[in-house]
Amino acid sequence: MPARWNPAINRRAFVMSLAGAALVPARDVDTIQQGKVGMFGLIGKMTAAAGQRDALIAILLEGTGTMPGCLSYVVALDRDDPDAIWITEVWKDEASHRASLSLPAVRDAIAMARPLIAGFSNQVTTTPVGGQGL
Amino acid sequence: MPARWNPAINRRAFVMSLAGAALVPARDVDTIQQGKVGMFGLIGKMTAAAGQRDALIAILLEGTGTMPGCLSYVVALDRDDPDAIWITEVWKDEASHRASLSLPAVRDAIAMARPLIAGFSNQVTTTPVGGQGL
């Protein structure tokens, strides 16, 4: 079969024409619209009480180490705001996230963290559809 | 030297008192302040041209499958905005991210995606310090 009939190449060409050059097999479009496996995501900013960011992060990391259904839980410093922490989460589904809030380690972490938190903002609820590291 | 003069222990006790019962070994505080291995993170919202979100996502996923130094690259739908995509990234270091922009697959993806993008917003640069899935 000549190289020009390679299905991968044709698929690419087909979708490129759709997207003004994009690559979108129909199967992938379905996946995108529905979320690959009903994944659930959260992005949010937590602002620590002044000077408490490191202590707060240590509690977050300690309390969230083993949560069933958690595919990713990344705690990150904001490079421009010395009190801000960004937490980005990917869960197998929304029920797993809800269930995590009842885990003893998570409940303990919430109780310990509360006095160190000045506020929450920039919260977004997402449907993760794919990517590297999931 | 008595145990109470061990700087690590003293710092630990100090941070415990700060955190109202939290457990923050000095080692972890250092880790938090510096970022575990100099990791680099990005959080940002991409708004697709009307009706182009799925096509844009397919390009993003196709173009970012194998990027050296990329620890996590999650593409997610905004549940409240039908044109919005959230991209959250964790890189081994900032140099890996910069280098990725020169990868042929990434350059191709950028070129293909550009006509489908209405804008970027809510961009945050972070120093990821840990969590599940890294």
Tab-separated table of C-alpha atoms in Angstrom:
chain	number	residue	atom	x	y	z
A	1	MET	CA	0.000	0.000	0.000
A	2	PRO	CA	1.526	3.283	-1.010
A	3	ALA	CA	2.468	5.653	1.716
A	4	ARG	CA	-0.198	8.121	0.686
A	5	TRP	CA	-2.883	5.649	1.821
A	6	ASN	CA	-1.438	5.305	5.247
A	7	PRO	CA	-4.544	5.733	7.454
A	8	ALA	CA	-2.671	7.921	9.873
A	9	ILE	CA	-1.766	10.310	7.109
A	10	ASN	CA	-5.287	10.346	5.675
A	11	ARG	CA	-6.815	10.911	9.064
A	12	ARG	CA	-4.550	13.818	9.557
A	13	ALA	CA	-5.416	15.292	6.184
A	14	PHE	CA	-9.141	14.877	6.786
A	15	VAL	CA	-9.156	16.601	10.073
A	16	MET	CA	-6.743	19.261	8.954
A	17	SER	CA	-9.309	20.343	6.422
A	18	LEU	CA	-11.993	20.507	9.124
A	19	ALA	CA	-10.095	22.612	11.496
A	20	GLY	CA	-8.385	24.915	9.083
A	21	ALA	CA	-5.495	22.571	9.594
A	22	ALA	CA	-6.540	20.705	12.717
A	23	LEU	CA	-6.448	17.020	13.505
A	24	VAL	CA	-9.733	15.737	14.913
A	25	PRO	CA	-10.793	12.121	14.362
A	26	ALA	CA	-14.536	11.766	15.034
A	27	ARG	CA	-13.800	9.339	17.862
A	28	ASP	CA	-11.726	11.991	19.602
A	29	VAL	CA	-14.438	14.601	19.255
A	30	ASP	CA	-16.849	12.297	21.124
A	31	THR	CA	-14.221	11.747	23.771
A	32	ILE	CA	-13.660	15.447	24.168
A	33	GLN	CA	-17.332	16.334	24.454
A	34	GLN	CA	-18.037	13.720	27.086
A	35	GLY	CA	-14.799	13.748	29.003
A	36	LYS	CA	-12.746	10.605	28.495
A	37	VAL	CA	-14.016	8.704	31.530
A	38	GLY	CA	-16.216	11.292	33.188
A	39	MET	CA	-13.194	12.913	34.802
A	40	PHE	CA	-13.681	15.834	37.152
A	41	GLY	CA	-11.243	18.676	37.682
A	42	LEU	CA	-10.735	21.607	39.986
A	43	ILE	CA	-8.438	24.608	39.695
A	44	GLY	CA	-8.302	27.093	42.514
A	45	LYS	CA	-6.235	29.638	44.356
A	46	MET	CA	-5.840	29.474	48.102
A	47	THR	CA	-4.415	32.480	49.883
A	48	ALA	CA	-2.542	31.771	53.092
A	49	ALA	CA	-2.566	34.009	56.116
A	50	ALA	CA	0.570	36.174	55.968
A	51	GLY	CA	3.700	34.095	56.391
A	52	GLN	CA	1.816	30.803	56.642
A	53	ARG	CA	2.123	29.547	53.089
A	54	ASP	CA	4.748	26.888	53.727
A	55	ALA	CA	2.981	25.563	56.809
A	56	LEU	CA	-0.277	25.425	54.899
A	57	ILE	CA	1.298	23.588	51.972
A	58	ALA	CA	2.865	21.011	54.276
A	59	ILE	CA	-0.581	20.257	55.696
A	60	LEU	CA	-2.092	20.000	52.230
A	61	LEU	CA	0.581	17.591	51.026
A	62	GLU	CA	0.407	15.502	54.183
A	63	GLY	CA	-3.360	15.197	54.079
A	64	THR	CA	-3.832	14.436	50.399
A	65	GLY	CA	-1.274	11.726	49.760
A	66	THR	CA	-3.620	8.784	49.236
A	67	MET	CA	-7.066	9.660	47.976
A	68	PRO	CA	-8.911	6.976	45.993
A	69	GLY	CA	-9.856	8.145	42.522
A	70	CYS	CA	-7.430	11.065	42.600
A	71	LEU	CA	-5.456	11.072	39.359
A	72	SER	CA	-3.560	14.284	40.007
A	73	TYR	CA	-3.320	16.754	42.875
A	74	VAL	CA	-0.682	19.399	42.320
A	75	VAL	CA	0.172	22.037	44.891
A	76	ALA	CA	2.122	24.999	43.525
A	77	LEU	CA	3.440	28.348	44.664
A	78	ASP	CA	2.303	31.428	42.776
A	79	ARG	CA	5.492	33.070	41.511
A	80	ASP	CA	4.019	36.559	41.802
A	81	ASP	CA	2.044	36.397	45.035
A	82	PRO	CA	3.992	35.269	48.124
A	83	ASP	CA	0.830	34.184	49.956
A	84	ALA	CA	-0.847	32.313	47.123
A	85	ILE	CA	-1.059	28.604	46.449
A	86	TRP	CA	-2.607	27.037	43.359
A	87	ILE	CA	-4.180	23.633	43.641
A	88	THR	CA	-5.041	21.744	40.480
A	89	GLU	CA	-6.868	18.461	40.773
A	90	VAL	CA	-7.986	15.688	38.444
A	91	TRP	CA	-10.350	13.014	39.708
A	92	LYS	CA	-11.617	9.828	38.128
A	93	ASP	CA	-15.096	11.275	38.580
A	94	GLU	CA	-16.950	13.822	40.681
A	95	ALA	CA	-18.091	11.164	43.181
A	96	SER	CA	-14.457	10.319	44.024
A	97	HIS	CA	-13.797	13.946	44.813
A	98	ARG	CA	-16.884	14.197	46.993
A	99	ALA	CA	-15.961	10.994	48.829
A	100	SER	CA	-12.450	12.306	49.525
A	101	LEU	CA	-13.885	15.041	51.717
A	102	SER	CA	-14.944	12.370	54.201
A	103	LEU	CA	-11.537	10.670	54.434
A	104	PRO	CA	-10.087	11.026	57.950
A	105	ALA	CA	-6.742	12.338	56.648
A	106	VAL	CA	-8.495	14.941	54.529
A	107	ARG	CA	-10.833	15.987	57.334
A	108	ASP	CA	-7.854	16.354	59.673
A	109	ALA	CA	-5.990	18.384	57.070
A	110	ILE	CA	-8.958	20.690	56.556
A	111	ALA	CA	-9.270	21.249	60.298
A	112	MET	CA	-5.551	22.002	60.675
A	113	ALA	CA	-5.399	24.155	57.572
A	114	ARG	CA	-8.434	26.313	58.273
A	115	PRO	CA	-6.724	28.804	60.632
A	116	LEU	CA	-3.920	29.301	58.095
A	117	ILE	CA	-6.191	30.137	55.160
A	118	ALA	CA	-7.079	33.744	54.391
A	119	GLY	CA	-9.298	32.932	51.448
A	120	PHE	CA	-10.166	31.076	48.269
A	121	SER	CA	-10.556	32.542	44.797
A	122	ASN	CA	-10.310	31.846	41.081
A	123	GLN	CA	-12.088	28.552	41.429
A	124	VAL	CA	-12.930	26.695	38.262
A	125	THR	CA	-14.629	23.347	37.787
A	126	THR	CA	-13.481	21.417	34.738
A	127	THR	CA	-13.887	18.241	32.758
A	128	PRO	CA	-10.357	17.036	32.008
A	129	VAL	CA	-10.189	15.323	28.639
A	130	GLY	CA	-6.608	14.160	28.391
A	131	GLY	CA	-2.996	15.054	28.375
A	132	GLN	CA	0.333	13.874	29.599
A	133	GLY	CA	0.613	12.419	33.106
A	134	LEU	CA	-2.992	11.284	33.539
B	1	MET	CA	24.718	19.256	71.652
B	2	PRO	CA	21.336	18.625	73.266
B	3	ALA	CA	18.427	17.750	71.062
B	4	ARG	CA	16.721	21.038	71.666
B	5	TRP	CA	19.494	22.786	69.809
B	6	ASN	CA	19.147	20.691	66.721
B	7	PRO	CA	18.051	23.335	64.224
B	8	ALA	CA	15.820	20.871	62.387
B	9	ILE	CA	13.969	19.887	65.534
B	10	ASN	CA	13.633	23.449	66.719
B	11	ARG	CA	12.336	24.576	63.391
B	12	ARG	CA	9.898	21.694	63.375
B	13	ALA	CA	8.593	22.632	66.798
B	14	PHE	CA	8.335	26.228	65.711
B	15	VAL	CA	6.338	25.402	62.644
B	16	MET	CA	4.089	23.029	64.601
B	17	SER	CA	3.233	25.833	66.935
B	18	LEU	CA	2.499	28.038	63.972
B	19	ALA	CA	0.244	25.521	62.346
B	20	GLY	CA	-1.762	24.624	65.403
B	21	ALA	CA	-0.716	20.951	65.237
B	22	ALA	CA	0.677	20.582	61.781
B	23	LEU	CA	3.752	18.545	61.128
B	24	VAL	CA	6.256	20.371	59.002
B	25	PRO	CA	9.755	18.919	59.107
B	26	ALA	CA	12.353	21.555	58.304
B	27	ARG	CA	13.377	19.525	55.286
B	28	ASP	CA	9.883	19.982	53.879
B	29	VAL	CA	9.911	23.708	54.496
B	30	ASP	CA	13.115	23.988	52.464
B	31	THR	CA	11.550	21.859	49.759
B	32	ILE	CA	8.494	24.070	49.642
B	33	GLN	CA	10.399	27.309	49.471
B	34	GLN	CA	12.665	26.185	46.659
B	35	GLY	CA	10.357	23.886	44.728
B	36	LYS	CA	11.245	20.227	44.976
B	37	VAL	CA	13.457	19.999	41.915
B	38	GLY	CA	13.075	23.472	40.496
B	39	MET	CA	9.780	22.504	38.894
B	40	PHE	CA	7.951	25.009	36.717
B	41	GLY	CA	4.209	25.271	36.275
B	42	LEU	CA	1.701	27.055	34.123
B	43	ILE	CA	-2.035	27.466	34.503
B	44	GLY	CA	-3.988	29.252	31.814
B	45	LYS	CA	-7.275	29.624	30.059
B	46	MET	CA	-7.523	29.423	26.314
B	47	THR	CA	-10.706	30.571	24.629
B	48	ALA	CA	-11.544	28.900	21.352
B	49	ALA	CA	-13.189	30.612	18.438
B	50	ALA	CA	-16.923	29.840	18.594
B	51	GLY	CA	-17.597	26.180	17.954
B	52	GLN	CA	-13.916	25.265	17.647
B	53	ARG	CA	-13.181	24.023	21.141
B	54	ASP	CA	-13.094	20.320	20.319
B	55	ALA	CA	-10.967	20.844	17.237
B	56	LEU	CA	-8.559	22.987	19.226
B	57	ILE	CA	-8.304	20.412	22.004
B	58	ALA	CA	-7.559	17.633	19.550
B	59	ILE	CA	-4.645	19.652	18.195
B	60	LEU	CA	-3.367	20.378	21.684
B	61	LEU	CA	-3.471	16.723	22.696
B	62	GLU	CA	-1.880	15.548	19.469
B	63	GLY	CA	0.942	18.067	19.623
B	64	THR	CA	1.879	17.656	23.254
B	65	GLY	CA	2.058	13.907	23.670
B	66	THR	CA	5.794	13.518	24.085
B	67	MET	CA	7.593	16.538	25.459
B	68	PRO	CA	10.840	15.898	27.344
B	69	GLY	CA	10.723	17.209	30.882
B	70	CYS	CA	6.931	17.496	30.902
B	71	LEU	CA	5.617	15.912	34.091
B	72	SER	CA	1.986	16.804	33.556
B	73	TYR	CA	-0.028	18.495	30.824
B	74	VAL	CA	-3.758	18.414	31.455
B	75	VAL	CA	-6.295	19.774	29.001
B	76	ALA	CA	-9.740	20.357	30.473
B	77	LEU	CA	-13.089	21.804	29.470
B	78	ASP	CA	-14.476	24.660	31.533
B	79	ARG	CA	-17.852	23.445	32.809
B	80	ASP	CA	-19.336	26.947	32.728
B	81	ASP	CA	-17.909	28.393	29.531
B	82	PRO	CA	-18.502	26.380	26.346
B	83	ASP	CA	-15.571	27.992	24.542
B	84	ALA	CA	-13.008	27.763	27.318
B	85	ILE	CA	-10.176	25.300	27.800
B	86	TRP	CA	-7.927	25.154	30.842
B	87	ILE	CA	-4.384	23.942	30.431
B	88	THR	CA	-2.359	23.070	33.503
B	89	GLU	CA	1.274	22.128	33.088
B	90	VAL	CA	4.079	20.880	35.289
B	91	TRP	CA	7.615	20.790	33.957
B	92	LYS	CA	10.821	19.419	35.407
B	93	ASP	CA	12.193	22.934	35.096
B	94	GLU	CA	11.618	26.133	33.166
B	95	ALA	CA	14.276	25.244	30.584
B	96	SER	CA	12.332	22.095	29.604
B	97	HIS	CA	9.251	24.180	28.983
B	98	ARG	CA	11.178	26.690	26.901
B	99	ALA	CA	12.804	23.900	24.890
B	100	SER	CA	9.408	22.324	24.174
B	101	LEU	CA	8.409	25.357	22.149
B	102	SER	CA	11.029	24.397	19.585
B	103	LEU	CA	9.868	20.785	19.181
B	104	PRO	CA	8.534	20.177	15.657
B	105	ALA	CA	5.288	18.610	16.960
B	106	VAL	CA	4.687	21.571	19.229
B	107	ARG	CA	5.502	24.120	16.543
B	108	ASP	CA	3.122	22.346	14.168
B	109	ALA	CA	0.420	22.288	16.820
B	110	ILE	CA	0.846	25.993	17.509
B	111	ALA	CA	0.589	26.794	13.815
B	112	MET	CA	-2.523	24.643	13.401
B	113	ALA	CA	-4.149	25.883	16.586
B	114	ARG	CA	-3.609	29.598	16.060
B	115	PRO	CA	-6.603	30.218	13.770
B	116	LEU	CA	-8.878	28.435	16.266
B	117	ILE	CA	-7.864	30.501	19.295
B	118	ALA	CA	-9.833	33.600	20.259
B	119	GLY	CA	-7.667	34.481	23.226
B	120	PHE	CA	-5.662	33.659	26.324
B	121	SER	CA	-6.379	34.762	29.873
B	122	ASN	CA	-5.986	33.906	33.549
B	123	GLN	CA	-2.380	32.926	33.054
B	124	VAL	CA	-0.386	32.066	36.143
B	125	THR	CA	3.209	30.952	36.481
B	126	THR	CA	3.861	28.628	39.399
B	127	THR	CA	6.467	26.609	41.219
B	128	PRO	CA	4.885	23.206	41.829
B	129	VAL	CA	6.092	21.737	45.097
B	130	GLY	CA	4.451	18.343	45.227
B	131	GLY	CA	1.283	16.363	45.252
B	132	GLN	CA	-0.207	13.227	43.878
B	133	GLY	CA	0.550	12.170	40.308
B	134	LEU	CA	3.848	14.002	39.856
